[in-house]
CSV table of C-alpha atoms and ligand atoms in Angstrom, one decimal:
chain,number,residue,atom,x,y,z
A,1468,ASP,CA,24.5,-21.6,10.0
A,1469,ILE,CA,20.9,-21.5,11.2
A,1470,GLY,CA,20.6,-24.7,9.1
A,1471,GLN,CA,23.4,-26.3,11.1
A,1472,PHE,CA,21.9,-25.2,14.4
A,1473,SER,CA,18.5,-26.5,13.3
A,1474,GLU,CA,19.9,-29.9,12.4
A,1475,LYS,CA,21.7,-30.1,15.8
A,1476,LEU,CA,18.3,-29.5,17.6
A,1477,GLY,CA,16.7,-32.2,15.4
A,1478,TYR,CA,14.5,-29.7,13.5
A,1479,LYS,CA,14.1,-29.2,9.8
A,1480,SER,CA,14.0,-25.6,8.6
A,1481,PHE,CA,12.9,-24.1,5.3
A,1482,ILE,CA,12.8,-20.7,3.7
A,1483,ILE,CA,9.3,-20.4,2.3
A,1484,GLY,CA,6.7,-18.1,0.7
A,1485,GLY,CA,7.0,-14.8,-1.1
A,1486,VAL,CA,10.8,-14.8,-1.0
A,1487,VAL,CA,11.2,-18.1,-2.8
A,1488,ARG,CA,8.6,-17.0,-5.4
A,1489,ASP,CA,10.5,-13.8,-5.8
A,1490,ILE,CA,13.9,-15.6,-6.2
A,1491,VAL,CA,12.4,-17.8,-8.9
A,1492,LEU,CA,11.0,-14.6,-10.6
A,1493,GLY,CA,14.3,-12.9,-10.2
A,1494,LYS,CA,12.8,-10.2,-8.1
A,1495,GLN,CA,14.1,-8.6,-4.9
A,1496,SER,CA,12.3,-9.5,-1.8
A,1497,LEU,CA,13.0,-8.0,1.7
A,1498,ASP,CA,11.1,-10.4,4.1
A,1499,ILE,CA,12.6,-13.8,4.7
A,1500,ASP,CA,10.3,-16.3,6.4
A,1501,ILE,CA,11.5,-19.5,7.8
A,1502,ILE,CA,9.4,-22.5,8.7
A,1503,VAL,CA,10.6,-24.9,11.4
A,1504,GLU,CA,9.4,-28.4,11.6
A,1505,GLY,CA,9.9,-28.7,15.4
A,1506,SER,CA,9.8,-25.6,17.5
A,1507,ALA,CA,10.5,-22.2,16.1
A,1508,ILE,CA,10.5,-20.7,19.5
A,1509,ASP,CA,13.1,-23.1,20.9
A,1510,LEU,CA,15.3,-22.5,17.8
A,1511,ILE,CA,15.0,-18.8,18.0
A,1512,LYS,CA,15.8,-18.6,21.8
A,1513,ARG,CA,18.8,-21.0,21.7
A,1514,TYR,CA,20.3,-19.5,18.5
A,1515,ALA,CA,19.9,-15.9,19.6
A,1516,LYS,CA,21.3,-16.5,23.1
A,1517,GLU,CA,24.3,-18.5,21.7
A,1518,ASN,CA,25.1,-15.8,19.2
A,1519,ASN,CA,24.1,-12.8,21.4
A,1520,LEU,CA,21.4,-11.5,19.1
A,1521,THR,CA,18.2,-9.7,19.8
A,1522,TYR,CA,15.0,-11.7,19.4
A,1523,HIS,CA,11.2,-11.6,19.9
A,1524,VAL,CA,8.9,-14.6,20.4
A,1525,TYR,CA,5.1,-14.9,20.3
A,1526,PRO,CA,4.4,-18.3,21.9
A,1527,GLU,CA,0.6,-18.1,21.3
A,1528,PHE,CA,1.2,-17.9,17.5
A,1529,MET,CA,4.4,-20.1,17.6
A,1530,THR,CA,6.3,-17.4,15.8
A,1531,GLY,CA,9.1,-15.0,16.4
A,1532,ASN,CA,12.1,-13.3,14.9
A,1533,ILE,CA,15.8,-12.7,15.2
A,1534,VAL,CA,17.4,-9.4,14.5
A,1535,PHE,CA,20.9,-9.2,13.2
A,1536,PRO,CA,23.4,-6.4,13.8
A,1537,ASN,CA,23.2,-5.4,10.1
A,1538,GLY,CA,19.4,-4.8,10.5
A,1539,LEU,CA,18.4,-8.1,8.8
A,1540,LYS,CA,15.3,-9.6,10.4
A,1541,LEU,CA,14.4,-13.2,10.0
A,1542,ASP,CA,10.9,-14.3,10.7
A,1543,PHE,CA,10.4,-17.8,12.0
A,1544,ALA,CA,7.2,-19.9,12.5
A,1545,THR,CA,6.7,-23.4,13.7
A,1546,ALA,CA,5.2,-25.4,10.8
A,1547,ARG,CA,1.4,-25.3,11.7
A,1548,LYS,CA,-2.0,-25.9,10.5
A,1549,GLU,CA,-5.0,-23.7,11.0
A,1550,GLU,CA,-8.6,-24.5,11.8
A,1551,TYR,CA,-11.2,-21.9,10.6
A,1552,ASP,CA,-14.3,-21.7,12.7
A,1553,SER,CA,-16.1,-19.6,10.1
A,1554,PRO,CA,-15.2,-18.3,6.7
A,1555,GLY,CA,-12.6,-15.5,6.9
A,1556,SER,CA,-12.4,-15.5,10.7
A,1557,TYR,CA,-8.9,-15.6,12.4
A,1558,PRO,CA,-7.9,-19.2,12.6
A,1559,LYS,CA,-6.8,-21.4,15.6
A,1560,VAL,CA,-3.3,-22.8,15.2
A,1561,GLU,CA,-1.7,-26.2,15.9
A,1562,LYS,CA,1.7,-27.8,15.2
A,1563,ALA,CA,2.1,-29.6,11.9
A,1564,THR,CA,4.4,-30.8,9.1
A,1565,LEU,CA,5.8,-28.5,6.4
A,1566,PHE,CA,3.3,-30.1,3.9
A,1567,GLU,CA,0.3,-29.2,6.1
A,1568,ASP,CA,1.7,-25.8,6.7
A,1569,LEU,CA,2.0,-25.2,3.0
A,1570,TYR,CA,-1.3,-26.7,2.2
A,1571,ARG,CA,-3.2,-23.9,4.1
A,1572,ARG,CA,-1.6,-21.2,2.0
A,1573,ASP,CA,-3.3,-19.1,-0.6
A,1574,PHE,CA,-1.8,-19.9,-4.0
A,1575,THR,CA,0.6,-22.4,-5.5
A,1576,ILE,CA,3.1,-19.7,-6.4
A,1577,ASN,CA,3.4,-19.0,-2.6
A,1578,THR,CA,4.0,-22.7,-1.6
A,1579,LEU,CA,7.6,-23.2,-2.8
A,1580,ALA,CA,10.1,-23.9,0.0
A,1581,ILE,CA,13.9,-24.2,0.1
A,1582,GLU,CA,15.3,-26.4,2.8
A,1583,ILE,CA,18.1,-24.9,4.9
A,1584,THR,CA,18.7,-27.8,7.2
A,1585,TYR,CA,22.4,-28.5,6.9
A,1586,SER,CA,22.3,-32.0,5.3
A,1587,ASN,CA,19.6,-31.0,2.7
A,1588,PHE,CA,20.7,-27.4,2.2
A,1589,GLY,CA,19.3,-25.7,-0.9
A,1590,LYS,CA,16.8,-28.5,-1.7
A,1591,LEU,CA,13.7,-27.1,-3.5
A,1592,ILE,CA,10.4,-28.4,-2.3
A,1593,ASP,CA,7.4,-28.0,-4.6
A,1594,TYR,CA,4.4,-30.0,-3.3
A,1595,PHE,CA,1.8,-28.1,-5.3
A,1596,ASN,CA,3.5,-27.5,-8.7
A,1597,GLY,CA,4.1,-23.9,-7.9
A,1598,LEU,CA,7.2,-23.8,-10.1
A,1599,VAL,CA,5.2,-24.6,-13.2
A,1600,ASP,CA,2.6,-22.0,-12.3
A,1601,ILE,CA,5.2,-19.4,-11.9
A,1602,LYS,CA,6.7,-20.3,-15.3
A,1603,GLU,CA,3.2,-20.3,-16.9
A,1604,LYS,CA,2.2,-17.1,-15.0
A,1605,ARG,CA,-0.8,-18.6,-13.3
A,1606,ILE,CA,-2.5,-17.8,-10.0
A,1607,ARG,CA,-4.0,-21.1,-8.8
A,1608,ILE,CA,-5.6,-22.0,-5.4
A,1609,LEU,CA,-4.7,-25.2,-3.7
A,1610,HIS,CA,-8.3,-26.6,-3.1
A,1611,THR,CA,-11.8,-26.0,-4.1
A,1612,LEU,CA,-12.9,-24.5,-0.9
A,1613,SER,CA,-10.0,-22.0,-0.6
A,1614,PHE,CA,-12.1,-18.8,-1.3
A,1615,VAL,CA,-14.9,-20.0,1.0
A,1616,GLU,CA,-12.3,-20.7,3.8
A,1617,ASP,CA,-10.9,-17.3,3.5
A,1618,PRO,CA,-12.5,-14.7,1.1
A,1619,ILE,CA,-9.6,-12.4,1.6
A,1620,ARG,CA,-7.9,-14.6,-0.9
A,1621,ILE,CA,-10.2,-13.1,-3.6
A,1622,LEU,CA,-8.4,-9.8,-3.0
A,1623,ARG,CA,-5.0,-11.4,-2.8
A,1624,ALA,CA,-5.5,-13.3,-6.0
A,1625,LEU,CA,-6.2,-10.1,-8.0
A,1626,ARG,CA,-3.5,-8.2,-6.3
A,1627,PHE,CA,-0.8,-10.8,-7.2
A,1628,ALA,CA,-2.3,-11.2,-10.7
A,1629,GLY,CA,-2.1,-7.5,-11.3
A,1630,ARG,CA,1.4,-7.1,-9.7
A,1631,LEU,CA,3.0,-10.1,-11.5
A,1632,GLU,CA,0.9,-9.8,-14.7
A,1633,PHE,CA,-0.3,-13.3,-14.1
A,1634,LYS,CA,-3.7,-14.8,-15.1
A,1635,LEU,CA,-6.1,-16.6,-12.9
A,1636,GLU,CA,-6.0,-20.3,-13.7
A,1637,LYS,CA,-9.4,-21.4,-15.2
A,1638,LYS,CA,-10.8,-23.3,-12.2
A,1639,THR,CA,-9.5,-20.7,-9.9
A,1640,GLU,CA,-11.1,-18.0,-12.0
A,1641,SER,CA,-14.5,-19.7,-11.9
A,1642,LEU,CA,-14.3,-20.4,-8.2
A,1643,LEU,CA,-13.4,-16.8,-7.6
A,1644,LYS,CA,-16.3,-15.6,-9.7
A,1645,HIS,CA,-18.6,-17.9,-7.8
A,1646,ALA,CA,-17.3,-16.7,-4.4
A,1647,VAL,CA,-17.8,-13.1,-5.4
A,1648,GLU,CA,-21.3,-13.8,-6.6
A,1649,LYS,CA,-22.1,-15.5,-3.4
A,1650,ASP,CA,-21.1,-12.3,-1.6
A,1651,LEU,CA,-18.4,-14.1,0.4
A,1652,LEU,CA,-16.5,-10.8,0.8
A,1653,ASN,CA,-19.2,-9.7,3.2
A,1654,PHE,CA,-18.2,-12.6,5.4
A,1655,ALA,CA,-14.6,-11.4,5.7
A,1656,PRO,CA,-13.6,-9.3,8.7
A,1657,THR,CA,-13.7,-5.7,7.5
A,1658,GLY,CA,-10.4,-5.1,9.3
A,1659,ARG,CA,-8.6,-7.5,7.0
A,1660,ILE,CA,-10.3,-5.9,4.0
A,1661,ASN,CA,-8.8,-2.7,5.1
A,1662,LEU,CA,-5.3,-4.2,5.3
A,1663,GLU,CA,-5.6,-5.7,1.9
A,1664,LEU,CA,-6.8,-2.5,0.3
A,1665,ASN,CA,-4.0,-0.6,2.0
A,1666,LEU,CA,-1.5,-3.0,0.4
A,1667,THR,CA,-3.3,-2.8,-2.9
A,1668,PHE,CA,-3.1,1.0,-3.1
A,1669,LYS,CA,0.7,0.8,-2.4
A,1670,GLU,CA,1.3,-1.6,-5.3
A,1671,GLU,CA,3.1,-0.1,-8.3
A,1672,LYS,CA,0.4,-1.7,-10.6
A,1673,VAL,CA,-2.5,-0.5,-8.6
A,1674,LEU,CA,-4.4,0.5,-11.7
A,1675,ASP,CA,-4.2,-2.9,-13.2
A,1676,ILE,CA,-5.3,-4.4,-9.9
A,1677,LEU,CA,-8.3,-2.1,-9.7
A,1678,LYS,CA,-9.2,-3.0,-13.3
A,1679,LEU,CA,-9.2,-6.7,-12.3
A,1680,MET,CA,-11.2,-5.9,-9.2
A,1681,ASP,CA,-13.7,-4.1,-11.5
A,1682,LYS,CA,-13.7,-7.0,-14.0
A,1683,TYR,CA,-14.5,-9.5,-11.3
A,1684,LYS,CA,-17.1,-7.2,-9.6
A,1685,VAL,CA,-15.1,-6.9,-6.5
A,1686,LEU,CA,-15.3,-3.2,-6.5
A,1687,TYR,CA,-19.0,-3.4,-6.9
A,1688,LYS,CA,-19.4,-5.9,-4.0
A,1689,LEU,CA,-17.2,-3.8,-1.7
A,1690,PHE,CA,-18.3,-0.2,-2.7
A,1691,GLY,CA,-21.1,-0.5,-5.1
A,1692,ILE,CA,-18.9,1.0,-7.9
A,1693,THR,CA,-17.7,0.2,-11.4
A,1694,LEU,CA,-14.8,1.7,-13.3
A,1695,ASP,CA,-15.9,3.6,-16.3
A,1696,LYS,CA,-13.6,5.4,-18.7
A,1697,GLU,CA,-14.1,8.7,-16.8
A,1698,LYS,CA,-13.0,7.2,-13.5
A,1699,GLU,CA,-10.1,5.4,-15.2
A,1700,LYS,CA,-8.9,8.8,-16.5
A,1701,LEU,CA,-9.1,10.2,-13.0
A,1702,LEU,CA,-7.0,7.4,-11.7
A,1703,VAL,CA,-4.4,7.9,-14.4
A,1704,LYS,CA,-4.3,11.6,-13.5
A,1705,LEU,CA,-4.1,10.7,-9.8
A,1706,GLN,CA,-1.0,8.5,-10.5
A,1707,ASP,CA,0.7,11.4,-12.4
A,1708,ASN,CA,-0.1,13.8,-9.6
A,1709,PHE,CA,1.6,11.6,-7.0
A,1710,LEU,CA,4.8,12.0,-9.2
A,1711,ILE,CA,4.4,15.6,-10.1
A,1712,LEU,CA,3.7,16.6,-6.4
A,1713,LYS,CA,6.5,14.5,-5.0
A,1714,GLU,CA,8.9,16.3,-7.3
A,1715,ILE,CA,7.8,19.7,-6.1
A,1716,LEU,CA,7.1,19.1,-2.5
A,1717,ASN,CA,9.6,16.4,-1.9
A,1718,THR,CA,7.2,14.2,0.1
A,1719,ASP,CA,5.4,10.9,-0.3
A,1720,PHE,CA,1.7,11.1,-0.2
A,1721,PRO,CA,-0.6,8.6,1.5
A,1722,THR,CA,-2.1,6.4,-1.2
A,1723,SER,CA,-5.3,4.9,0.3
A,1724,SER,CA,-7.0,8.2,1.0
A,1725,ASN,CA,-6.3,9.6,-2.4
A,1726,TYR,CA,-7.4,6.5,-4.3
A,1727,LEU,CA,-10.5,6.2,-2.2
A,1728,TYR,CA,-11.5,9.8,-2.6
A,1729,VAL,CA,-11.2,9.4,-6.3
A,1730,LEU,CA,-12.9,5.9,-6.5
A,1731,LEU,CA,-15.8,7.1,-4.4
A,1732,SER,CA,-16.2,10.5,-6.0
A,1733,ASN,CA,-19.6,9.9,-7.5
A,1734,TYR,CA,-21.3,9.4,-4.2
A,1735,PRO,CA,-22.7,12.0,-2.0
A,1736,GLN,CA,-20.6,12.8,1.1
A,1737,GLU,CA,-22.6,10.8,3.6
A,1738,ILE,CA,-22.3,7.5,1.6
A,1739,VAL,CA,-18.6,8.1,1.1
A,1740,TYR,CA,-18.2,8.7,4.9
A,1741,ASN,CA,-20.2,5.5,5.7
A,1742,LEU,CA,-18.2,3.3,3.2
A,1743,LEU,CA,-14.9,4.6,4.6
A,1744,LYS,CA,-16.1,3.9,8.1
A,1745,LYS,CA,-17.2,0.5,7.2
A,1746,TYR,CA,-13.8,-0.6,6.2
A,1747,HIS,CA,-12.0,1.3,9.0
A,1748,PHE,CA,-10.5,4.1,7.0
A,1749,GLU,CA,-11.0,6.3,10.0
A,1750,LYS,CA,-8.6,9.1,9.0
A,1751,GLU,CA,-10.0,9.2,5.5
A,1752,ALA,CA,-13.5,9.4,6.8
A,1753,LYS,CA,-12.5,12.2,9.2
A,1754,TYR,CA,-11.1,14.4,6.4
A,1755,ILE,CA,-13.7,13.8,3.7
A,1756,ASP,CA,-15.5,17.0,4.9
A,1757,GLU,CA,-12.3,19.1,4.6
A,1758,PHE,CA,-11.5,17.5,1.3
A,1759,LEU,CA,-14.9,18.3,-0.3
A,1760,SER,CA,-15.0,21.9,1.0
A,1761,ALA,CA,-11.5,22.6,-0.2
A,1762,PHE,CA,-12.4,21.1,-3.5
A,1763,LYS,CA,-15.5,23.4,-3.7
A,1764,ILE,CA,-13.5,26.5,-2.9
A,1765,VAL,CA,-10.7,25.7,-5.3
A,1766,LYS,CA,-13.3,25.2,-8.0
A,1767,GLU,CA,-14.8,28.6,-7.3
A,1768,SER,CA,-11.6,30.5,-6.7
A,1769,GLN,CA,-10.9,33.3,-9.2
A,1770,ASN,CA,-7.2,33.9,-8.8
A,1771,LYS,CA,-3.9,32.4,-7.6
A,1772,TYR,CA,-4.1,34.4,-4.4
A,1773,THR,CA,-7.2,32.6,-3.3
A,1774,LEU,CA,-5.7,29.3,-4.3
A,1775,TYR,CA,-2.7,30.2,-2.2
A,1776,ARG,CA,-4.8,31.0,0.8
A,1777,ILE,CA,-6.7,27.7,0.5
A,1778,LEU,CA,-3.6,25.7,0.0
A,1779,LYS,CA,-2.1,27.2,3.2
A,1780,SER,CA,-5.0,25.8,5.3
A,1781,PHE,CA,-5.6,22.7,3.3
A,1782,ASN,CA,-4.2,19.4,4.4
A,1783,LYS,CA,-1.8,18.8,1.5
A,1784,GLU,CA,-1.9,15.0,1.9
A,1785,PHE,CA,-5.0,15.0,-0.3
A,1786,LEU,CA,-3.7,17.3,-3.1
A,1787,PRO,CA,-3.1,14.4,-5.5
A,1788,ALA,CA,-6.8,13.5,-5.4
A,1789,LEU,CA,-8.1,17.0,-5.3
A,1790,MET,CA,-6.0,17.9,-8.4
A,1791,SER,CA,-7.3,15.0,-10.4
A,1792,PHE,CA,-10.7,16.7,-10.6
A,1793,LEU,CA,-9.4,20.2,-11.8
A,1794,ASP,CA,-9.4,21.6,-15.3
A,1795,SER,CA,-6.0,22.3,-16.7
A,1796,ASN,CA,-6.1,26.1,-15.8
A,1797,LYS,CA,-6.7,25.4,-12.1
A,1798,PHE,CA,-4.2,22.6,-12.1
A,1799,LYS,CA,-1.5,24.8,-13.6
A,1800,GLY,CA,-2.5,27.5,-11.1
A,1801,ILE,CA,-1.9,25.2,-8.1
A,1802,ILE,CA,1.4,23.9,-9.5
A,1803,ASP,CA,2.5,27.6,-10.0
A,1804,VAL,CA,1.5,28.5,-6.5
A,1805,LEU,CA,3.4,25.5,-5.0
A,1806,LYS,CA,6.5,26.1,-7.0
A,1807,LYS,CA,6.6,29.8,-6.1
A,1808,GLU,CA,5.9,29.0,-2.5
A,1809,LYS,CA,8.8,26.7,-2.5
A,1810,ASN,CA,11.1,29.2,-4.2
A,1811,PRO,CA,10.0,32.8,-3.4
A,1812,LEU,CA,11.8,35.6,-5.1
A,1813,ILE,CA,12.6,37.3,-1.9
A,1814,LYS,CA,13.3,35.9,1.5
A,1815,GLY,CA,13.9,37.6,4.8
A,1816,GLU,CA,17.7,37.4,4.3
A,1817,ASP,CA,17.4,39.3,1.0
A,1818,LEU,CA,15.7,42.2,2.9
A,1819,ILE,CA,18.5,42.2,5.5
A,1820,GLU,CA,21.0,42.3,2.6
A,1821,LEU,CA,19.1,45.3,1.2
A,1822,GLY,CA,19.9,47.0,4.5
A,1823,LEU,CA,16.6,46.7,6.2
A,1824,LYS,CA,16.5,46.0,9.9
A,1825,PRO,CA,14.6,42.8,10.9
A,1826,SER,CA,11.2,43.7,12.2
A,1827,PRO,CA,7.7,42.4,12.3
A,1828,GLU,CA,7.1,44.4,9.1
A,1829,PHE,CA,9.1,41.9,7.2
A,1830,LYS,CA,6.2,39.5,7.1
A,1831,THR,CA,4.0,42.1,5.5
A,1832,ILE,CA,6.6,43.1,2.9
A,1833,LEU,CA,7.3,39.5,2.0
A,1834,GLU,CA,3.7,38.7,1.7
A,1835,ASP,CA,3.2,41.8,-0.6
A,1836,ILE,CA,6.1,40.7,-2.8
A,1837,PHE,CA,4.8,37.1,-2.9
A,1838,VAL,CA,1.3,38.1,-4.0
A,1839,LYS,CA,2.7,40.3,-6.7
A,1840,TYR,CA,4.9,37.4,-7.7
A,1841,LEU,CA,1.9,35.1,-7.8
A,1842,ASN,CA,0.1,37.5,-10.1
A,1843,ASP,CA,3.1,37.7,-12.4
A,1844,GLN,CA,3.9,41.3,-11.7
A,1845,PHE,CA,7.5,40.4,-11.1
A,1846,LYS,CA,9.3,38.1,-13.4
A,1847,ASN,CA,12.6,37.9,-11.5
A,1848,LYS,CA,14.4,38.9,-8.4
A,1849,GLU,CA,15.8,42.2,-9.8
A,1850,GLU,CA,12.3,43.5,-10.5
A,1851,ALA,CA,11.2,42.7,-6.9
A,1852,VAL,CA,14.3,44.3,-5.5
A,1853,SER,CA,13.9,47.5,-7.5
A,1854,TYR,CA,10.2,47.6,-6.3
A,1855,ILE,CA,11.4,47.3,-2.6
A,1856,LYS,CA,14.0,50.1,-3.2
B,813,LIG,P1,4.5,-9.8,-0.5
B,813,LIG,O1,5.6,-9.8,-1.6
B,813,LIG,O2,3.3,-9.0,-0.8
B,813,LIG,O3,5.1,-9.6,0.8
B,813,LIG,P2,4.1,-12.4,0.4
B,813,LIG,O4,3.8,-13.7,-0.4
B,813,LIG,O5,5.3,-12.4,1.3
B,813,LIG,O6,4.0,-11.2,-0.6
B,813,LIG,P3,2.5,-12.0,2.7
B,813,LIG,O7,1.2,-11.3,2.8
B,813,LIG,O8,3.6,-11.5,3.5
B,813,LIG,O9,2.8,-12.3,1.2
B,813,LIG,O10,2.2,-13.5,3.3
B,813,LIG,C1,3.2,-14.4,3.5
B,813,LIG,C2,2.8,-15.8,3.1
B,813,LIG,O11,1.7,-16.2,3.8
B,813,LIG,C3,2.3,-15.8,1.6
B,813,LIG,O12,3.3,-16.2,0.8
B,813,LIG,C4,1.1,-16.8,1.6
B,813,LIG,O13,1.5,-18.0,1.4
B,813,LIG,C5,0.6,-16.8,3.1
B,813,LIG,N1,-0.6,-16.1,3.2
B,813,LIG,C6,-0.8,-14.7,3.4
B,813,LIG,N2,-2.1,-14.4,3.5
B,813,LIG,C7,-2.8,-15.6,3.3
B,813,LIG,C8,-4.2,-16.0,3.2
B,813,LIG,N3,-5.1,-15.1,3.4
B,813,LIG,N4,-4.4,-17.3,3.0
B,813,LIG,C9,-3.5,-18.2,2.9
B,813,LIG,N5,-2.1,-17.9,2.9
B,813,LIG,C10,-1.8,-16.6,3.1
């Protein structure tokens, strides 16, 4: 009934962007964006007040949202156009029509709109032939200067192409190549590059996207690197490691740091540090030192006990990357340590069951048992118990 409400206020409203693209593709999408020809702020405030809903408005951006009791959040924006002062900078905004609002968008596949104003409810609006491009699996920019206006679109084009298994339309492809060659990514704010890379590393098809970024020399422009077979193998291992470790440790690992440590692994530490800093990967830069020293000790370690000691003090967030570089012996060693650590043969409660009184000595006994377990001296709990006895 937002459509009805909108009509009452004399505004037209449309669902637009990613969600419409995903509906056409038959994919799930969580964010719903609504564009209002009129005033989004006015619509949000009146609708939310009348229905007693929580809302937020950001008048300087002409945007806001309404939160529904079931957790659904609708994002609203007044239809607007943007003026770019310089390539890639944050734009100034001004009220506009839906057409103008859609015209400033990145790719045709993101320009579809569905009207929700009551009298036109469900009407599909396709000013830029987005529907055909979705059917033909093409990423197409809306006008020749698109990449110059906002070079971040270079990264977005490759991210969507990789994610959806789409191809760059011919002219878009040649303009993208030209933009990369002209070094336009260096004109984009590094903070926005950071945001885009973070999104890229979270994509399911990250490897395909990285290959595209390599093919179009984007990795080279950003980091001075190319993807050879060796690097690709490391990245495949990294992806496996995320899954293997999640299964053992039951946690999700940060993606950016792990991918970046692998991607930049041919560089000396100082260069890695500077590149990470350049694109505002502060935490990743801070831990590179720890990562490299842990890596060195792991490589030199002779037995599982040393591995265990290192892993105890090492920030486990970076284990997926670290393990990508190990030979299969070390790799198996770490997996064994993690599994045994998670399921020790003997716990404190077992000692109590054996009739021992809780004491500070417990720790020493448990550690002793654990080290023997690590070194395969005990195969099962019974052997450990008879040792204690
Ligand atoms: P996702 O599925 O990744 O959320 P999305 O299409 O919703 O995809 P967002 O990054 O949330 O993408 O952006 C919302 C909309 O804003 C996009 O559909 C796109 O039209 C527009 N947009 C985002 N970034 C740009 C940009 N750099 N230039 C032009 N339009 C953009």
